[in-house]
Amino acid sequence: MTREKIHLFDTTLRDGQQTPGIDFSVEDKIAIAAMLDAFGLDYVEGGYPGANPTDTAFFTKKRTERAGFVAFGMTKRAGVSVSNDPGISQLLQAKADAICFVAKSWDYHVKVALGCTNEENLDAIRESVEAAIGAGKTAMVDCEHFFDGYKANPQYALACARTAYDAGARWVVLCDTNGGTQPPEIREIVAAVIAAGVPGSSLGIHAHNDTGQAVANSLAAVEAGVRQIQGTLNGIGERCGNANLVTIIPTLCLKDTYASRFTTAIDTEKLVELTRLSHAFDELLNRSPDHQAPYVGASAFATKAGIHASALLKDPKTYEHVEPQSIGNFRKVMVSDQGGKANFINELKRRGIAVGKDDPKLDQLISIVKEREASGYAYEGADASFELLARRTLGTVPSFFSVEGFRVMVERRFDANGHLKTVSEAVVKLVIDGVRVMSVAEGDGPVNALDLALRKDLGKYQTEIDDLELVDFKVRILNGGTEAITRVLIESTDNTGVRWWTVGVSENIIDASFQALMDSVVYKLMKNRQLAGKIAAE
């Protein structure tokens, strides 16, 4: 049986830019477009030339080599000819391969938002598509609010889609703009569009995630006949986000119910790069990747319970729906007080630490982990600290430096202008190769000051930690009262993009933070010497 192709359309740079807190620069857009193009997507929608200076500048050059480069914009305005519409002119002049016009397909919006007649809206769709084709560009039409429009006035919604197709649009995209349509409705309405004369080979789906079903709705549309899916990296987008291509792509490629019938532009070799792509995009956004993201999350193939880990060692298929390596992820058997020997052996083996099942040092390590977790440590969320503990218990960790002591002062005072301010200062005393070093630093709070002081002068190791960056700091109080036990988790990264997590526990938040900071620095030095295993991306 010949498999049909599902075309993948990425709108991260256009619809994804509507995400609260995300504002791409031209340089950001160039970098992301290159990532998407290299991964192999069919279309990359870059933005709305003419709408803002960033998008206008972005479209002064073609930004993809293989993927179709798409400009987005409105259909022509009612009462103005195509040649006299400045918005259309901007789109036609953009260095894009294709133009995706957004068109109203709900008669309520035509009346309220556009203030024109239903027929004038159809004329605008037709003439805009014809203008794009006349300029040598591929024409697409996003039928905005299509599903709500169909439920309100099916004849008019269908007329909009049919008008776009008859005018020569390569793709007519059905948009669930408000994100409230359910999968059975998607299937039913897509079938009606095909029955009305727009073939599935020219239909696309653009789903929003307001009921958490953007991926399900996209796949339901494919089942009903559409052959283009629009979505974004990691599901970013306004409100609750868009359909997540990072979830949709491996589902199409690895699940037989789709892979046996459909093909995509992403082959087996490219699919292995999916986890890296997802995490690299989060890094560009300066946010921590979602640990529980399907397929690519650090916990996507993590097993905590001892009985599960034991079964995994015998056959990974017992608790994995796909092979983690197929999307560039890793199996992760987590160590915790719930884990048995199988967890520990598997986790140590993955790090290149060989230990026998009957080795008394293994029993010692398990005992230490369970005792520490009982007192508040969380090694399942702090892989780097676990690795350092394991290597110290089962072997050795180089003594890079030692800490004689530290002092942190927090002072609240009035400055010279009479403004109240709080100043934090830290002093750290180190011994490196027998030489005592004292570092002093001020910071934005006591932990920041301590971090700056610790890393201010590490002697011969200083250049090795110049790229060490703390990207997240979490504090949890484990019991009540002012004498509460505090757990600190720190996430770190360096210029390789690798991330690792360290933990500290104490009744003193500064001491707990210092433990985690020390582990992070030591792990970095170990990593630089290839003495530490894979952690961050796993």
mmCIF file of C-alpha atoms in Angstrom, residues 219-353:
data_model
loop_
_atom_site.group_PDB
_atom_site.id
_atom_site.type_symbol
_atom_site.label_atom_id
_atom_site.label_comp_id
_atom_site.label_asym_id
_atom_site.label_seq_id
_atom_site.Cartn_x
_atom_site.Cartn_y
_atom_site.Cartn_z
ATOM 1 C CA LEU A 219 -4.573 13.515 14.506
ATOM 2 C CA ALA A 220 -8.381 13.306 14.270
ATOM 3 C CA ALA A 221 -8.196 15.649 11.281
ATOM 4 C CA VAL A 222 -5.589 13.402 9.658
ATOM 5 C CA GLU A 223 -7.883 10.406 10.211
ATOM 6 C CA ALA A 224 -10.662 12.355 8.493
ATOM 7 C CA GLY A 225 -8.509 13.203 5.481
ATOM 8 C CA VAL A 226 -6.387 16.362 5.967
ATOM 9 C CA ARG A 227 -2.785 16.105 4.812
ATOM 10 C CA GLN A 228 -1.135 19.151 6.400
ATOM 11 C CA ILE A 229 -0.650 19.745 10.132
ATOM 12 C CA GLN A 230 0.240 23.145 11.542
ATOM 13 C CA GLY A 231 1.850 23.415 14.956
ATOM 14 C CA THR A 232 4.719 24.829 16.989
ATOM 15 C CA LEU A 233 7.858 23.628 18.761
ATOM 16 C CA ASN A 234 7.021 22.449 22.286
ATOM 17 C CA GLY A 235 3.422 23.600 21.744
ATOM 18 C CA ILE A 236 4.042 27.303 22.414
ATOM 19 C CA GLY A 237 1.345 29.761 21.397
ATOM 20 C CA GLU A 238 -1.185 32.193 22.780
ATOM 21 C CA ARG A 239 -3.380 31.224 25.721
ATOM 22 C CA CYS A 240 -2.864 27.454 26.176
ATOM 23 C CA GLY A 241 -0.639 27.013 23.137
ATOM 24 C CA ASN A 242 -0.806 25.342 19.738
ATOM 25 C CA ALA A 243 -0.593 21.739 18.593
ATOM 26 C CA ASN A 244 2.823 20.448 19.685
ATOM 27 C CA LEU A 245 4.816 19.253 16.675
ATOM 28 C CA VAL A 246 7.374 17.679 19.017
ATOM 29 C CA THR A 247 4.629 15.271 20.116
ATOM 30 C CA ILE A 248 2.866 14.903 16.763
ATOM 31 C CA ILE A 249 5.953 14.059 14.689
ATOM 32 C CA PRO A 250 7.129 10.969 16.624
ATOM 33 C CA THR A 251 3.530 9.777 16.928
ATOM 34 C CA LEU A 252 3.187 9.867 13.128
ATOM 35 C CA CYS A 253 6.599 8.266 12.631
ATOM 36 C CA LEU A 254 6.666 5.612 15.356
ATOM 37 C CA LYS A 255 3.081 4.542 15.959
ATOM 38 C CA ASP A 256 2.069 1.882 13.463
ATOM 39 C CA THR A 257 -1.532 3.074 13.217
ATOM 40 C CA TYR A 258 -0.113 6.166 11.426
ATOM 41 C CA ALA A 259 3.315 5.033 10.201
ATOM 42 C CA SER A 260 1.787 2.170 8.207
ATOM 43 C CA ARG A 261 -0.424 4.602 6.271
ATOM 44 C CA PHE A 262 1.483 7.892 6.222
ATOM 45 C CA THR A 263 4.950 9.257 5.689
ATOM 46 C CA THR A 264 6.490 12.599 6.677
ATOM 47 C CA ALA A 265 9.578 14.601 5.747
ATOM 48 C CA ILE A 266 11.227 13.450 8.984
ATOM 49 C CA ASP A 267 13.149 10.235 8.432
ATOM 50 C CA THR A 268 14.649 7.941 11.071
ATOM 51 C CA GLU A 269 17.961 9.823 11.143
ATOM 52 C CA LYS A 270 16.274 13.193 11.644
ATOM 53 C CA LEU A 271 13.905 11.853 14.300
ATOM 54 C CA VAL A 272 16.897 11.061 16.524
ATOM 55 C CA GLU A 273 17.554 14.825 16.678
ATOM 56 C CA LEU A 274 14.084 15.597 18.095
ATOM 57 C CA THR A 275 15.027 15.746 21.789
ATOM 58 C CA ARG A 276 18.015 17.958 21.051
ATOM 59 C CA LEU A 277 15.844 20.282 18.939
ATOM 60 C CA SER A 278 13.197 20.571 21.663
ATOM 61 C CA HIS A 279 15.747 21.275 24.400
ATOM 62 C CA ALA A 280 17.786 23.666 22.248
ATOM 63 C CA PHE A 281 14.628 25.678 21.587
ATOM 64 C CA ASP A 282 13.862 25.880 25.319
ATOM 65 C CA GLU A 283 17.451 26.977 25.893
ATOM 66 C CA LEU A 284 17.000 29.771 23.361
ATOM 67 C CA LEU A 285 13.862 30.828 25.247
ATOM 68 C CA ASN A 286 15.903 30.740 28.486
ATOM 69 C CA ARG A 287 13.523 28.342 30.178
ATOM 70 C CA SER A 288 13.892 24.888 31.671
ATOM 71 C CA PRO A 289 12.586 22.030 29.477
ATOM 72 C CA ASP A 290 9.403 20.319 30.656
ATOM 73 C CA HIS A 291 10.595 17.140 32.380
ATOM 74 C CA GLN A 292 7.316 15.355 31.686
ATOM 75 C CA ALA A 293 6.992 16.332 28.028
ATOM 76 C CA PRO A 294 5.954 13.311 25.926
ATOM 77 C CA TYR A 295 8.833 11.615 24.087
ATOM 78 C CA VAL A 296 11.506 14.266 24.802
ATOM 79 C CA GLY A 297 11.137 15.050 28.524
ATOM 80 C CA ALA A 298 13.837 14.071 31.010
ATOM 81 C CA SER A 299 11.228 11.912 32.759
ATOM 82 C CA ALA A 300 9.609 10.521 29.590
ATOM 83 C CA PHE A 301 11.480 7.231 30.020
ATOM 84 C CA ALA A 302 12.220 7.467 33.746
ATOM 85 C CA THR A 303 11.298 4.612 36.064
ATOM 86 C CA LYS A 304 11.234 4.982 39.833
ATOM 87 C CA ALA A 305 9.607 1.872 41.280
ATOM 88 C CA GLY A 306 11.967 -1.058 41.917
ATOM 89 C CA ILE A 307 9.687 -3.670 40.348
ATOM 90 C CA HIS A 308 9.479 -1.625 37.135
ATOM 91 C CA ALA A 309 13.257 -1.208 37.030
ATOM 92 C CA SER A 310 13.794 -4.937 37.458
ATOM 93 C CA ALA A 311 11.478 -5.624 34.518
ATOM 94 C CA LEU A 312 13.178 -2.937 32.431
ATOM 95 C CA LEU A 313 16.524 -4.651 32.862
ATOM 96 C CA LYS A 314 15.055 -7.868 31.497
ATOM 97 C CA ASP A 315 13.204 -6.238 28.598
ATOM 98 C CA PRO A 316 12.761 -2.444 28.142
ATOM 99 C CA LYS A 317 9.491 -3.005 26.263
ATOM 100 C CA THR A 318 7.811 -3.923 29.541
ATOM 101 C CA TYR A 319 7.532 -0.248 30.498
ATOM 102 C CA GLU A 320 8.381 1.737 27.339
ATOM 103 C CA HIS A 321 6.001 2.477 24.472
ATOM 104 C CA VAL A 322 8.860 3.334 22.058
ATOM 105 C CA GLU A 323 12.637 3.088 22.229
ATOM 106 C CA PRO A 324 13.936 6.319 23.806
ATOM 107 C CA GLN A 325 16.934 6.328 21.434
ATOM 108 C CA SER A 326 14.586 6.651 18.456
ATOM 109 C CA ILE A 327 13.898 10.275 19.357
ATOM 110 C CA GLY A 328 17.295 10.994 20.872
ATOM 111 C CA ASN A 329 16.214 10.555 24.488
ATOM 112 C CA PHE A 330 17.557 8.206 27.162
ATOM 113 C CA ARG A 331 16.244 5.557 29.484
ATOM 114 C CA LYS A 332 16.494 6.690 33.086
ATOM 115 C CA VAL A 333 16.019 4.444 36.088
ATOM 116 C CA MET A 334 15.687 6.829 39.004
ATOM 117 C CA VAL A 335 17.315 6.306 42.363
ATOM 118 C CA SER A 336 15.174 6.921 45.422
ATOM 119 C CA ASP A 337 14.127 5.303 48.652
ATOM 120 C CA GLN A 338 11.523 3.385 46.622
ATOM 121 C CA GLY A 339 14.133 1.801 44.384
ATOM 122 C CA GLY A 340 15.683 -1.641 44.743
ATOM 123 C CA LYS A 341 19.088 -2.913 43.622
ATOM 124 C CA ALA A 342 18.007 -3.083 39.988
ATOM 125 C CA ASN A 343 17.486 0.700 39.887
ATOM 126 C CA PHE A 344 20.902 1.394 41.328
ATOM 127 C CA ILE A 345 22.781 -1.115 39.180
ATOM 128 C CA ASN A 346 21.117 0.174 36.014
ATOM 129 C CA GLU A 347 21.743 3.808 36.905
ATOM 130 C CA LEU A 348 25.375 3.186 37.814
ATOM 131 C CA LYS A 349 25.954 1.130 34.669
ATOM 132 C CA ARG A 350 24.596 3.956 32.545
ATOM 133 C CA ARG A 351 27.239 6.205 34.057
ATOM 134 C CA GLY A 352 30.029 3.761 33.375
ATOM 135 C CA ILE A 353 30.311 2.707 37.020
#
